[in-house]
Amino acid sequence: PLGLDAIEDRIQLALDLTDVRLMLEPDITELAARNRTEEEAAQLTEYCDAVRRKIKAGEDYLIEDMRFHWYLAKCSHNLVVEPLMPIIDAAVISIANITRKELLTATINTHQEILDGVLERDPQAARAAMSLHLEMNRIVIKHAQAKTKENE
């Protein structure tokens, strides 16, 4: 979306996409904690569990990760958020290509914390967990960017 495939500096793109996610996803997650239904809570739990199972099995978990984030948007019940998800999906893919090997355990843990906040209808906990999840990704991307600059 938005012609992002044409951007050559993939690390800067991942960093900028993370910044956009930080602008959106903590609020989306807060809304999900406020507005989700019991059925949506069960489905979100399944998506979170699927990410955990794939990571623990050493399998690619990217599709499950995108489903988890997409479903949080659905749980927000905001009519504008769901159409924005292709941008979030592009961000997840771009970021995961840089961070996924370094953040496997952190992904499991922060997804669980996000889920717990949503299940407990605790908007602040859900928001904080999403912020932590994204900030951890941002730190790894910044390290990758620094390494790239050292090698130039």
Short mmCIF file of C-alpha atoms in Angstrom, two decimals:
data_model
loop_
_atom_site.label_atom_id
_atom_site.label_comp_id
_atom_site.label_asym_id
_atom_site.label_seq_id
_atom_site.Cartn_x
_atom_site.Cartn_y
_atom_site.Cartn_z
CA PRO A 1 0.00 0.00 0.00
CA LEU A 2 0.94 3.63 -0.61
CA GLY A 3 3.77 2.62 -2.96
CA LEU A 4 6.00 1.51 -0.11
CA ASP A 5 7.55 -1.27 -2.20
CA ALA A 6 9.43 1.40 -4.17
CA ILE A 7 11.38 2.54 -1.10
CA GLU A 8 14.89 1.14 -1.26
CA ASP A 9 16.05 1.78 2.32
CA ARG A 10 14.19 -1.12 3.95
CA ILE A 11 15.55 -0.41 7.41
CA GLN A 12 14.44 3.23 7.35
CA LEU A 13 11.07 2.10 5.99
CA ALA A 14 10.70 -0.39 8.85
CA LEU A 15 11.60 2.33 11.34
CA ASP A 16 9.11 4.78 9.85
CA LEU A 17 6.40 2.12 9.71
CA THR A 18 7.06 1.33 13.36
CA ASP A 19 6.59 5.00 14.18
CA VAL A 20 3.25 4.98 12.34
CA ARG A 21 2.24 1.85 14.20
CA LEU A 22 3.12 3.59 17.48
CA MET A 23 0.79 6.41 16.46
CA LEU A 24 -2.10 4.01 15.77
CA GLU A 25 -1.90 0.61 17.41
CA PRO A 26 -1.81 1.53 21.11
CA ASP A 27 -5.07 3.45 20.61
CA ILE A 28 -6.53 0.62 18.50
CA THR A 29 -5.67 -1.85 21.25
CA GLU A 30 -7.21 0.42 23.88
CA LEU A 31 -10.44 0.50 21.85
CA ALA A 32 -10.33 -3.28 21.47
CA ALA A 33 -10.15 -3.65 25.25
CA ARG A 34 -13.20 -1.42 25.61
CA ASN A 35 -15.31 -2.72 22.74
CA ARG A 36 -14.56 -6.39 22.08
CA THR A 37 -17.29 -9.00 22.38
CA GLU A 38 -16.92 -12.34 24.14
CA GLU A 39 -16.79 -14.10 20.76
CA GLU A 40 -14.07 -11.73 19.57
CA ALA A 41 -12.13 -12.31 22.78
CA ALA A 42 -12.17 -16.05 22.09
CA GLN A 43 -11.00 -15.56 18.50
CA LEU A 44 -8.26 -13.13 19.52
CA THR A 45 -7.08 -15.69 22.06
CA GLU A 46 -6.86 -18.29 19.29
CA TYR A 47 -4.79 -15.96 17.11
CA CYS A 48 -2.44 -15.21 20.01
CA ASP A 49 -2.09 -18.94 20.74
CA ALA A 50 -1.38 -19.64 17.06
CA VAL A 51 1.55 -17.19 17.09
CA ARG A 52 2.92 -18.88 20.22
CA ARG A 53 2.56 -22.38 18.74
CA LYS A 54 4.31 -21.42 15.49
CA ILE A 55 7.21 -19.72 17.27
CA LYS A 56 7.71 -22.62 19.67
CA ALA A 57 7.64 -25.06 16.74
CA GLY A 58 10.30 -22.99 14.94
CA GLU A 59 7.87 -22.26 12.11
CA ASP A 60 7.13 -19.03 10.25
CA TYR A 61 4.53 -17.17 12.28
CA LEU A 62 4.14 -14.03 10.15
CA ILE A 63 0.61 -14.77 8.89
CA GLU A 64 -0.60 -15.54 12.41
CA ASP A 65 1.09 -12.38 13.69
CA MET A 66 -0.71 -10.28 11.05
CA ARG A 67 -4.02 -11.97 11.93
CA PHE A 68 -3.54 -11.09 15.59
CA HIS A 69 -2.94 -7.41 14.82
CA TRP A 70 -5.71 -7.29 12.22
CA TYR A 71 -8.17 -8.83 14.64
CA LEU A 72 -7.30 -6.29 17.32
CA ALA A 73 -8.40 -3.66 14.79
CA LYS A 74 -11.64 -5.54 14.20
CA CYS A 75 -12.24 -5.69 17.96
CA SER A 76 -11.91 -1.91 18.14
CA HIS A 77 -15.25 -1.59 16.32
CA ASN A 78 -13.97 1.57 14.67
CA LEU A 79 -15.16 1.70 11.05
CA VAL A 80 -12.04 3.54 9.84
CA VAL A 81 -9.43 1.38 11.53
CA GLU A 82 -10.05 -1.87 9.66
CA PRO A 83 -9.48 -0.33 6.19
CA LEU A 84 -6.13 0.97 7.48
CA MET A 85 -4.92 -2.55 8.23
CA PRO A 86 -3.15 -3.13 4.89
CA ILE A 87 -0.68 -0.46 6.04
CA ILE A 88 -0.26 -2.23 9.37
CA ASP A 89 0.18 -5.54 7.53
CA ALA A 90 2.90 -4.01 5.35
CA ALA A 91 4.55 -2.74 8.51
CA VAL A 92 4.38 -6.14 10.22
CA ILE A 93 6.03 -7.80 7.22
CA SER A 94 8.72 -5.16 6.86
CA ILE A 95 9.50 -5.11 10.57
CA ALA A 96 9.43 -8.88 10.99
CA ASN A 97 12.03 -9.29 8.27
CA ILE A 98 14.42 -7.36 10.50
CA THR A 99 13.34 -8.28 14.04
CA ARG A 100 11.74 -11.69 14.16
CA LYS A 101 14.85 -13.73 14.95
CA GLU A 102 15.76 -11.46 17.86
CA LEU A 103 12.30 -11.03 19.36
CA LEU A 104 10.74 -14.48 19.39
CA THR A 105 10.28 -14.75 23.15
CA ALA A 106 9.40 -11.06 23.42
CA THR A 107 6.73 -11.47 20.75
CA ILE A 108 5.12 -14.33 22.68
CA ASN A 109 5.23 -12.38 25.93
CA THR A 110 4.04 -9.01 24.64
CA HIS A 111 1.26 -10.56 22.56
CA GLN A 112 0.09 -12.33 25.72
CA GLU A 113 0.21 -9.07 27.67
CA ILE A 114 -1.80 -7.34 24.93
CA LEU A 115 -4.31 -10.18 24.97
CA ASP A 116 -4.56 -10.09 28.76
CA GLY A 117 -5.34 -6.37 28.71
CA VAL A 118 -8.04 -6.88 26.10
CA LEU A 119 -9.54 -9.90 27.87
CA GLU A 120 -9.57 -8.08 31.20
CA ARG A 121 -11.13 -5.02 29.56
CA ASP A 122 -8.19 -3.00 30.87
CA PRO A 123 -7.56 -0.37 28.17
CA GLN A 124 -4.47 1.07 29.85
CA ALA A 125 -2.80 -2.33 30.23
CA ALA A 126 -3.63 -3.21 26.63
CA ARG A 127 -2.27 0.12 25.40
CA ALA A 128 0.92 -0.18 27.47
CA ALA A 129 1.56 -3.73 26.26
CA MET A 130 1.16 -2.71 22.62
CA SER A 131 3.46 0.26 23.14
CA LEU A 132 6.08 -2.01 24.71
CA HIS A 133 5.70 -4.53 21.86
CA LEU A 134 6.32 -1.83 19.25
CA GLU A 135 9.10 -0.07 21.16
CA MET A 136 11.01 -3.36 21.42
CA ASN A 137 10.75 -3.73 17.66
CA ARG A 138 11.90 -0.15 17.18
CA ILE A 139 15.01 -0.75 19.31
CA VAL A 140 16.02 -3.80 17.26
CA ILE A 141 15.48 -1.87 14.02
CA LYS A 142 17.62 1.00 15.29
CA HIS A 143 20.40 -1.50 16.11
CA ALA A 144 20.13 -2.93 12.59
CA GLN A 145 20.30 0.57 11.17
CA ALA A 146 23.43 1.35 13.19
CA LYS A 147 25.10 -1.89 12.03
CA THR A 148 24.30 -1.05 8.41
CA LYS A 149 25.84 2.40 8.76
CA GLU A 150 28.98 0.91 10.36
CA ASN A 151 29.38 -1.40 7.37
CA GLU A 152 29.09 1.38 4.79
#
